[in-house]
Coordinates of C-alpha atoms (C1' of nucleotides) in Angstrom, one line a residue:
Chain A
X1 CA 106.1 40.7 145.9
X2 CA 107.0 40.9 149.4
X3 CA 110.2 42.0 149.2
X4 CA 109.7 44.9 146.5
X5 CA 106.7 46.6 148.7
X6 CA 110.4 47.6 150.5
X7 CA 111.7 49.4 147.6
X8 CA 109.5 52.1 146.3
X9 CA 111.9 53.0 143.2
X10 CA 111.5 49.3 142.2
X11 CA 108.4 48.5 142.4
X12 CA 106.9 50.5 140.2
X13 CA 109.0 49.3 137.4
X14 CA 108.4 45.9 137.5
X15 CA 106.1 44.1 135.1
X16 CA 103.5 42.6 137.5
X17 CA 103.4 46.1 139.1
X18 CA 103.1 48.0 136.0
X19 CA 100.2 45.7 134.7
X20 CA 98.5 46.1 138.0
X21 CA 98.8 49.9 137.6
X22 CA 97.1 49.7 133.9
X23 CA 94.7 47.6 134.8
X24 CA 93.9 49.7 137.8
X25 CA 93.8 52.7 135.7
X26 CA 91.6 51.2 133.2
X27 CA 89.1 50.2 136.0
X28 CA 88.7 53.2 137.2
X29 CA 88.3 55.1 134.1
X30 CA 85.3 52.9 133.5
X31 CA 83.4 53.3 136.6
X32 CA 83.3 56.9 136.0
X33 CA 82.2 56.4 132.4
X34 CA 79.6 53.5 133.5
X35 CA 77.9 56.2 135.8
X36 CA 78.2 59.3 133.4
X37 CA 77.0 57.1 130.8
X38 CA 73.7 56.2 133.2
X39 CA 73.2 59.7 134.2
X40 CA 75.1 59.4 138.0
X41 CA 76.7 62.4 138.9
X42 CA 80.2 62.5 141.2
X43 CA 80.2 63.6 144.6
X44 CA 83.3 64.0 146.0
X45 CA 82.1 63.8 149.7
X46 CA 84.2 64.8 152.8
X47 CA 87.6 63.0 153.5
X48 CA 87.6 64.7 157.3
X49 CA 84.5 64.4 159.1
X50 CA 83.3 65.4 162.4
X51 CA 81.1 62.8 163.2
X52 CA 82.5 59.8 165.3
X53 CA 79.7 57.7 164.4
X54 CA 79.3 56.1 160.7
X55 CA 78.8 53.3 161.6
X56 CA 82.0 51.1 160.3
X57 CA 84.5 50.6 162.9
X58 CA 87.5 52.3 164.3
X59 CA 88.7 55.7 162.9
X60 CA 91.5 58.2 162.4
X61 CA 92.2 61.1 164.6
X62 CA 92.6 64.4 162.8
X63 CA 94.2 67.2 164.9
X64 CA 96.6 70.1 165.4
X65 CA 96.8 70.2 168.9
X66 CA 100.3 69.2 170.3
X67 CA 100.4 65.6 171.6
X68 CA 103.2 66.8 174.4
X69 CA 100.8 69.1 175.5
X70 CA 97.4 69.0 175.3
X71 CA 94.7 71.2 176.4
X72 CA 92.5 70.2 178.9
X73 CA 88.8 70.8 180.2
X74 CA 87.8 71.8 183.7
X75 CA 86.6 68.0 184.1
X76 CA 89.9 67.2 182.8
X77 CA 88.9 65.6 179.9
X78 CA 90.6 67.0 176.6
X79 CA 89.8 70.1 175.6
X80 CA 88.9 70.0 171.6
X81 CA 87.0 73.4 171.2
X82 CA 90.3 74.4 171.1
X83 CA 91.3 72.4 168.0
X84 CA 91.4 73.2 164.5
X85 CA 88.2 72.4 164.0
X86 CA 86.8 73.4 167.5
X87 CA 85.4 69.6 167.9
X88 CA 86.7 66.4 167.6
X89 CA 88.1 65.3 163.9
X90 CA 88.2 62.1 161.9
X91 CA 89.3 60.6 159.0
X92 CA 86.0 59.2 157.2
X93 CA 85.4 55.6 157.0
X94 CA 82.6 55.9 153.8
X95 CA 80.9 58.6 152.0
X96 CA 77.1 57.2 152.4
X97 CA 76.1 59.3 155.1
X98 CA 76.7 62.6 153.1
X99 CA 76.4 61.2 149.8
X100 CA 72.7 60.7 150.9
X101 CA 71.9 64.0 150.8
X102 CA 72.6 64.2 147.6
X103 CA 71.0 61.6 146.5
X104 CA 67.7 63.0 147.7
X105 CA 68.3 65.9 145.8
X106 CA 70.1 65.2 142.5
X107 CA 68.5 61.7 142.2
X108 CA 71.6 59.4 141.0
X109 CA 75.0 59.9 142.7
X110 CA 78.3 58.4 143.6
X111 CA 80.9 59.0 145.4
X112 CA 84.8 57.6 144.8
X113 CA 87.4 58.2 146.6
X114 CA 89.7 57.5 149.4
X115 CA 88.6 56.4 153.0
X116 CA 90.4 54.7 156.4
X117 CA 89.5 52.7 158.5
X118 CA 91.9 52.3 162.0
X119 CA 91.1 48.7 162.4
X120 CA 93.8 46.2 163.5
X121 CA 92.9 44.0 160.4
X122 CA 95.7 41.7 159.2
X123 CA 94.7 40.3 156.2
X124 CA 95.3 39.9 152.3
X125 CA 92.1 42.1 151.4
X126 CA 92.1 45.0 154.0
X127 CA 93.7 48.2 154.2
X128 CA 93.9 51.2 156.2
X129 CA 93.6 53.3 153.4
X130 CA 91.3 52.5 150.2
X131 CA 89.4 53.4 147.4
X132 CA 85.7 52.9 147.5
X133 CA 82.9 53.1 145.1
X134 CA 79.7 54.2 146.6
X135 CA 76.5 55.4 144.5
X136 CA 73.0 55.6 146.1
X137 CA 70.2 55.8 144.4
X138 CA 66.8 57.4 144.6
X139 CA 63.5 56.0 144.5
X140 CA 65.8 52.6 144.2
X141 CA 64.7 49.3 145.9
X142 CA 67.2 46.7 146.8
X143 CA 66.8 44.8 143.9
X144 CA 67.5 48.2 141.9
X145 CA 70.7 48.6 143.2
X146 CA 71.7 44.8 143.1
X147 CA 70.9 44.8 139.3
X148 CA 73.3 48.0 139.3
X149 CA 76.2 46.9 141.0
X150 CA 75.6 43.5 138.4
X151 CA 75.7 46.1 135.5
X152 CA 78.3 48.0 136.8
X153 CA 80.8 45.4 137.2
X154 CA 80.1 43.5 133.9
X155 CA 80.8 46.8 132.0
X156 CA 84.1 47.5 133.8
X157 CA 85.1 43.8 133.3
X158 CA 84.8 44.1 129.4
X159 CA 86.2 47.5 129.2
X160 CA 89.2 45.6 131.3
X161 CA 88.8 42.6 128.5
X162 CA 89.0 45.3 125.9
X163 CA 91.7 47.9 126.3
X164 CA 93.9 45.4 128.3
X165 CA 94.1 42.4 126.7
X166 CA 97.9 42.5 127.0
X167 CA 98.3 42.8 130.8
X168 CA 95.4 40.4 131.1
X169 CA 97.0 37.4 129.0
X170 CA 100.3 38.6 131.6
X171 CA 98.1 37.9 134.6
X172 CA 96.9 34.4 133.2
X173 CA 99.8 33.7 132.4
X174 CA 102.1 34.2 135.5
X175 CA 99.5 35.2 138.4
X176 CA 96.4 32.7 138.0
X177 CA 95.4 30.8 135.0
X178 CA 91.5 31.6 135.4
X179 CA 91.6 35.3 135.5
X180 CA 90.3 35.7 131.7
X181 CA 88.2 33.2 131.5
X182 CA 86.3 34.0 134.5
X183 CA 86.0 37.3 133.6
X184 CA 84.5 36.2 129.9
X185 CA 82.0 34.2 131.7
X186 CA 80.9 36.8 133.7
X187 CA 80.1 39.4 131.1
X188 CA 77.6 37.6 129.5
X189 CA 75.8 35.3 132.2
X190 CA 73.4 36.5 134.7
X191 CA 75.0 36.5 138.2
X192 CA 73.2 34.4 140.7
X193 CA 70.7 36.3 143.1
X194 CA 69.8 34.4 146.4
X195 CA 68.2 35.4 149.8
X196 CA 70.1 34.5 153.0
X197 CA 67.4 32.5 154.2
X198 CA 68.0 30.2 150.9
X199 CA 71.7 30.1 151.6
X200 CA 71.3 29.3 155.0
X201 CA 69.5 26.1 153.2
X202 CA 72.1 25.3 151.1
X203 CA 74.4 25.7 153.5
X204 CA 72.5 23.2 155.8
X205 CA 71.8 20.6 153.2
X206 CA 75.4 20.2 151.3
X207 CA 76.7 17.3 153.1
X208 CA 80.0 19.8 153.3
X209 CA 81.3 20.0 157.6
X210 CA 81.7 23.5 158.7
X211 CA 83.6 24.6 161.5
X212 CA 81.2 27.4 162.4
X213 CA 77.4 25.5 162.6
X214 CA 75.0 27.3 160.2
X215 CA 71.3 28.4 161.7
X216 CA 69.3 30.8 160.2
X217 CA 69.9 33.9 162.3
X218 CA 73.6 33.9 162.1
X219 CA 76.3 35.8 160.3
X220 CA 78.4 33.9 157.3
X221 CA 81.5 32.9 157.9
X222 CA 84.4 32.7 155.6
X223 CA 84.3 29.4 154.9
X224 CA 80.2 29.9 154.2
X225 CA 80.9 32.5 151.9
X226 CA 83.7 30.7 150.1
X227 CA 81.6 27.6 149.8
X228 CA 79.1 29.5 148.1
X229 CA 80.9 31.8 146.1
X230 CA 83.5 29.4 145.3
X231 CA 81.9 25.8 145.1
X232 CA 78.1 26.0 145.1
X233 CA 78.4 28.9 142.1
X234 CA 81.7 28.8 141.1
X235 CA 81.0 32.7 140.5
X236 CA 80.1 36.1 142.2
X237 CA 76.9 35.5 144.1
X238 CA 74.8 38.6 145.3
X239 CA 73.3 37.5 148.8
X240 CA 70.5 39.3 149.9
X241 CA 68.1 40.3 152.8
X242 CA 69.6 39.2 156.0
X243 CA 68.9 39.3 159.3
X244 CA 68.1 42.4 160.6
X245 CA 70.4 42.1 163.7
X246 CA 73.9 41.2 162.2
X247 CA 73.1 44.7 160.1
X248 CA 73.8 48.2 160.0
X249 CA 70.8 50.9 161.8
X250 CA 70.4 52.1 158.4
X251 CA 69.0 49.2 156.3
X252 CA 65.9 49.2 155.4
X253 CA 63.4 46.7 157.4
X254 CA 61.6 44.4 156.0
X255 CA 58.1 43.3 156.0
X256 CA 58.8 39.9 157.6
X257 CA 60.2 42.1 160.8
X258 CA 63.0 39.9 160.9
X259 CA 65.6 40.6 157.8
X260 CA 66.4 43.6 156.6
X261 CA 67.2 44.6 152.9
X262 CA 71.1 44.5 152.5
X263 CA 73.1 42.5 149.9
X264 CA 76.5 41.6 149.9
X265 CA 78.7 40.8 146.5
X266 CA 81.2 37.6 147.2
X267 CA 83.6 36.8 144.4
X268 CA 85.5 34.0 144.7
X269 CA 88.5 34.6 146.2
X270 CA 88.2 37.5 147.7
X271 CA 84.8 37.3 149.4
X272 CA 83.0 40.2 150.1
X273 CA 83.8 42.8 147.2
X274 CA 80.2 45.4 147.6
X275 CA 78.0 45.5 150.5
X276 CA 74.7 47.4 150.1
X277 CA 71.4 47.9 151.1
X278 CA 68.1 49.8 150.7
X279 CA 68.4 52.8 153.1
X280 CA 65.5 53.6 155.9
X281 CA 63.8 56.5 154.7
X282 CA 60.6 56.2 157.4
X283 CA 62.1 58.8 160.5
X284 CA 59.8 56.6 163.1
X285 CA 61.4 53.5 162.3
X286 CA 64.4 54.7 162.2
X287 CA 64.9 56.5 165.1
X288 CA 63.6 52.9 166.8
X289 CA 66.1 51.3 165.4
X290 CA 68.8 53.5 166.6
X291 CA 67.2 53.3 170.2
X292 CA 67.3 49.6 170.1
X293 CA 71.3 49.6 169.0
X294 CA 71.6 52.5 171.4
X295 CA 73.2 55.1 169.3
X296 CA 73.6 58.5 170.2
X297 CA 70.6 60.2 168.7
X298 CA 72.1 63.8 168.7
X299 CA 74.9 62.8 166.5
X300 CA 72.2 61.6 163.4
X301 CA 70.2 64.8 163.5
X302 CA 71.4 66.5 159.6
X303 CA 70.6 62.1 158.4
X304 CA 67.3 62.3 160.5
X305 CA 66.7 65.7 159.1
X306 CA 66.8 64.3 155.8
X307 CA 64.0 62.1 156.4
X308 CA 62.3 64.5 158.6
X309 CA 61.9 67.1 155.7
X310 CA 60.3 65.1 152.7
X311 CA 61.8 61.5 152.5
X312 CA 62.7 59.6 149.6
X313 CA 63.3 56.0 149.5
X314 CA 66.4 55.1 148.2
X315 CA 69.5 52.6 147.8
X316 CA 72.7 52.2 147.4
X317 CA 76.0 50.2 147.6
X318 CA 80.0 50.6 148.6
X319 CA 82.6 48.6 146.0
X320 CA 85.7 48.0 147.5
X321 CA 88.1 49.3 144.5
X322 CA 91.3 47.7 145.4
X323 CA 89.3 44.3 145.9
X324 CA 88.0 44.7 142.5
X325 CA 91.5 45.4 141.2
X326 CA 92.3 41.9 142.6
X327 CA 89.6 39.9 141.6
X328 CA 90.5 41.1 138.0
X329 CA 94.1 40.5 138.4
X330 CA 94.6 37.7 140.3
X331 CA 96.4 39.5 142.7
X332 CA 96.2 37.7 145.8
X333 CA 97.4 40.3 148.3
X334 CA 95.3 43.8 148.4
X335 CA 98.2 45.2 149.4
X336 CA 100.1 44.9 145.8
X337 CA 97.4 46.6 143.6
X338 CA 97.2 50.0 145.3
X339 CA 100.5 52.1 144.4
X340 CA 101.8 52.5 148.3
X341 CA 100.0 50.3 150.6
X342 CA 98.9 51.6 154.4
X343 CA 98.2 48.9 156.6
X344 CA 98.7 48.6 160.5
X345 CA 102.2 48.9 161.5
X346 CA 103.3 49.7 157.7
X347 CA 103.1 53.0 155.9
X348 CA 106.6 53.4 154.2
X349 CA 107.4 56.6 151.4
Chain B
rU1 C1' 93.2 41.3 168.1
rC2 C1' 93.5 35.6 168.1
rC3 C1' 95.9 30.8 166.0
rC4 C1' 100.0 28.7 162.9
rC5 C1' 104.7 29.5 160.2
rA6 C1' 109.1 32.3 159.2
rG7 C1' 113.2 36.0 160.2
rU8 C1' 121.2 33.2 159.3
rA9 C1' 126.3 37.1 154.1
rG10 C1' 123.9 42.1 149.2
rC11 C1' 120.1 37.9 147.2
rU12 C1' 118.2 32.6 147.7
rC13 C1' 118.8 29.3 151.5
rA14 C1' 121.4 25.1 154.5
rG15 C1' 122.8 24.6 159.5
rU16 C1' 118.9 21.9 166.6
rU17 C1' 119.9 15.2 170.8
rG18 C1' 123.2 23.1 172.8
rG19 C1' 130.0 22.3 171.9
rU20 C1' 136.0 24.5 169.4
rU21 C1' 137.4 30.0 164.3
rA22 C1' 128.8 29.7 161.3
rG23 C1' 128.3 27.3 155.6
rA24 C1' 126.7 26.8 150.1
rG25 C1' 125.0 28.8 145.5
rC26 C1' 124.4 33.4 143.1
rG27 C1' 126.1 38.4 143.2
rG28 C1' 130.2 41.7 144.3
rU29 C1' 135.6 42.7 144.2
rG30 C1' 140.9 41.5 142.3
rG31 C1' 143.3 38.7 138.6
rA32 C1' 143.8 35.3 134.4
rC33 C1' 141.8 33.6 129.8
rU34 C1' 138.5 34.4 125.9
rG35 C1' 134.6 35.4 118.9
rU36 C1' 131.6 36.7 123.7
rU37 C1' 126.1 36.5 123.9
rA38 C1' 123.2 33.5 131.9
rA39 C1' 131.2 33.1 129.3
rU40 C1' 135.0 30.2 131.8
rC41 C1' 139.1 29.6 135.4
rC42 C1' 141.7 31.2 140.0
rA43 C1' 141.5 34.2 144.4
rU44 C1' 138.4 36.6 147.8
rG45 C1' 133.3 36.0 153.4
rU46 C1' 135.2 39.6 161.0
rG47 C1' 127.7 38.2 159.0
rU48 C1' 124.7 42.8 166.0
rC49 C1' 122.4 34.3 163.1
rG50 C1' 115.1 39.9 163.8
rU51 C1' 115.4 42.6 169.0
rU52 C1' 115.8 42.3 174.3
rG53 C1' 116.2 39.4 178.4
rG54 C1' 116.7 34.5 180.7
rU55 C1' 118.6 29.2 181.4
rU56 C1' 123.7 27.1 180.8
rC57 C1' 130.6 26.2 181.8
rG58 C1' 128.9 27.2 176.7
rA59 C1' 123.0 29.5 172.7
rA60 C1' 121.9 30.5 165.5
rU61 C1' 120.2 26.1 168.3
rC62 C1' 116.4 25.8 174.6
rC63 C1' 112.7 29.4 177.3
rA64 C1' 110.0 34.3 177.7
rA65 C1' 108.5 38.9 175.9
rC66 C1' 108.6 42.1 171.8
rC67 C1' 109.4 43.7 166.4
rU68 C1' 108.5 42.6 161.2
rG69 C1' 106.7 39.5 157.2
rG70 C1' 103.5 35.3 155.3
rG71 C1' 99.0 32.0 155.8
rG72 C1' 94.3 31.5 158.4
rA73 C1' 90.3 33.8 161.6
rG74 C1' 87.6 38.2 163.4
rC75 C1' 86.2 43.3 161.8
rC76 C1' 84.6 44.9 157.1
rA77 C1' 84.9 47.1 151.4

RNA sequence: UCCCCAGUAGCUCAGUUGGUUAGAGCGGUGGACUGUUAAUCCAUGUGUCGUUGGUUCGAAUCCAACCUGGGGAGCCA
C-alpha cells in the first residue's frame, strides 16, 4: 500500500483501492441522507477563515503576497492590510464556530467538508487534509447529541452492510477478518455510555499496568483508550463529561464545577473517531472561561455576539470521515482511504 | 516534535569481527524449443548500496547530520 501511494495512475485501479473508494462513497451518501432524513440542513461553512483562533491547533497560511518580497509595517512587522484579504488568512481547522450561528437560527445543521490542520502529526489516523462531519444542534443537551452521533453511525454502518456487501466480504477477507461482524453487532446493540469519572475507576481497578498512572483529573492516554475501547468493551464506547481543564473554552460547564460536558467516540482501533460537546451558551460564563485560558477576547466577538443577542443552548459533535472510512474497512493507515493523501512532508499529484 | 526500525538492480530481498571486479529470485532483453495456458531451456546485470560529510591504507558495512517510509507516542477528528 505503501508503495502504490507513489503511483497515482495505479492506485486507483487496484482492488483494495477501488473498494475503499465505494465504500467511501457509500458512507458519505448516507450521512447526507441520515441528516436530510432527520430534518438537518447542510451548511457548507467557510474553507478560508480569518480568524487565527478556533481553537484546534496549528493552521495554514493563506496569501498572495510574494514570499521574496514582503510588505512590511512601520514596526517592521509584516504588513497584511495589504493582502488579499487586507488581514491575515487561514485555512480552517473545523466549521463549529460558524456553523453555530446557524444552528441558532435554522435549529438542526451540519456541516461536511474539507479542513487542515498544519500539525507535525505522524501517525496512521491523522492528516493534513480531511473530511469532517460536524452537526450542532439546538436546544440539544450532551446526551442529545451522543444518542445522535450513536444513531448516526448505526445508520451509515447498515447502509455500508447493505449496498456493499461485496467490497465488505473483500475487506474481511483480505484486510481484517472482524470488519463485518463488528459492524453487525453494532447495528443492533446499544453502544456503551460511561462518564470519565467511571472510567477513570475502571481504569484504576483492572489489575492491567499502565505506563501513564491514571488519576481522576488527567487526560486518557492511548493505551487508556484502547483498553477501554478495545478490551473492557470490545466496542465503540462514548465517554463523557470530563474534566473541565483538559477541554476546549467552549464546552459547556457543569454543575459539579469541575467536568465539563464533552464526549468523545473511541472505536477500537482507531481511537478517537467524534469529539463533541454541549456548547456554552451563558455569555458570563463564558467570557470567564476565556479569561482563565487567556484568549484574546477581541477575536470571539461575532461567537460572543451570538450569545449576547438571545442565546440558545445547544450541541454538537465533529466525525472524523476518513477515520470512519477505516473503522469500516479495516484499513489501518488513514492515509489509504482518502483518494490523494496530504500529510507533513507528502503531498504528491 | 520524540522513541524504535528500515532505505542495496525495474520489483522482492541477501550481503557487517570494514578487505580484491556487490549477489539471488522474479521481471526485462536476445536466442532456442514448444498444443501453450505462472511454459521450458540457453545467454544477458558498469547498480550515485537514501543524501552529505567524517574515521580509515581501504566503507554497502563504523560515526554524525539530514531526507523518505513504517511502527509507537504527543497533538487531535
Amino acid at each position: 500500500m505503501e508503495y502504490l501511494r507513489e503511483y497515482a495512475h495505479l492506485r486507483p485501479r487496484t482492488n483494495v483501492t477501488g473498494a475503499v473508494m465505494r465504500v467511501r462513497n457509500t458512507l458519505s451518501q448516507a450521512i447526507h441522507r441520515f441528516f436530510h432524513e432527520h430534518g438537518y440542513l447542510w451548511v457548507s461553512t467557510p474553507i478560508i477563515t480569518t480568524s487565527d483562533c478556533e481553537g484546534a491547533g496549528e493552521m495554514f497560511r493563506v496569501s498572495t503576497l510574494d514570499l521574496m518580497n514582503v510588505p512590511k509595517t512601520e514596526q517592521g512587522n509584516v504588513d497584511f492590510s495589504q493582502d488579499f484579504f487586507g488581514k491575515e488568512a487561514f485555512l480552517t481547522v473545523s466549521g463549529q464556530l460558524n456553523v453555530e450561528s446557524y444552528a441558532c437560527s435554522l435549529s438542526k445543521v451540519y456541516t461536511f467538508g474539507p479542513t487542515f490542520r498544519a500539525e507535525n502529526s505522524n501517525t496512521s489516523r491523522h492528516l493534513s487534509e480531511f473530511w469532517m462531519v460536524e452537526p450542532e444542534v439546538a436546544f440539544a443537551d450532551l446526551d442529545d447529541v451522543a444518542h445522535l452521533a450513536e444513531d448516526m453511525l448505526k445508520y451509515v454502518f447498515k447502509a455500508v452492510l447493505e449496498e456493499r456487501p461485496d467490497d465488505m466480504a473483500f475487506f474481511e477477507q483480505r484486510i481484517n477478518k472482524d470488519v463485518v461482524e463488528r459492524l453487525t453487532r453494532m447495528v443492533d446493540s446499544d453502544f456503551v455510555h460511561m462518564d470519565y469519572t467511571d472510567a477513570i475507576e475502571i481504569l484504576k481497578n483492572c489489575g492491567k499496568k499502565f505506563e501513564y498512572p491514571v488519576e481522576w483529573g488527567v487526560d486518557l492516554q492511548s493505551e487508556h483508550e484502547r483498553y477501554l475501547a478495545e478490551e473492557h468493551v470490545g466496542a465503540p464506547v462514548i465517554l463523557k463529561n470530563y474534566p473541565r481543564d483538559i477541554k476546549a473554552f467552549y464546552m459547556r460547564q457543569n454543575k459539579d464545577g469541575k467536568t465539563v460536558a464533552a464526549m468523545d467516540v473511541l472505536a477500537p482501533g482507531i481511537g478517537e473517531i467524534i469529539g463533541g460537546s454541549a456548547r456554552e451558551e451563558r455569555l458570563d460564563v463564558l467570557d470567564q472561561r476565556i479569561a482563565e485560558m487567556d484568549l484574546p477576547a477581541e477575536e470571539y466577538e461575532f461567537y460572543r455576539d451570538l450569545r449576547r443577542y438571545g442565546t440558545v443552548p445547544h450541541a454538537g459533535f465533529g466525525l472524523g470521515f476518513e477515520r470512519l472510512v477505516s473503522y469500516v474497512t479495516g484499513m489501518q493507515n488513514i492515509r489509504d482511504v482518502i483518494p490523494f493523501p496530504r500529510a507533513p512532508k507528502s503531498a504528491q499529484f
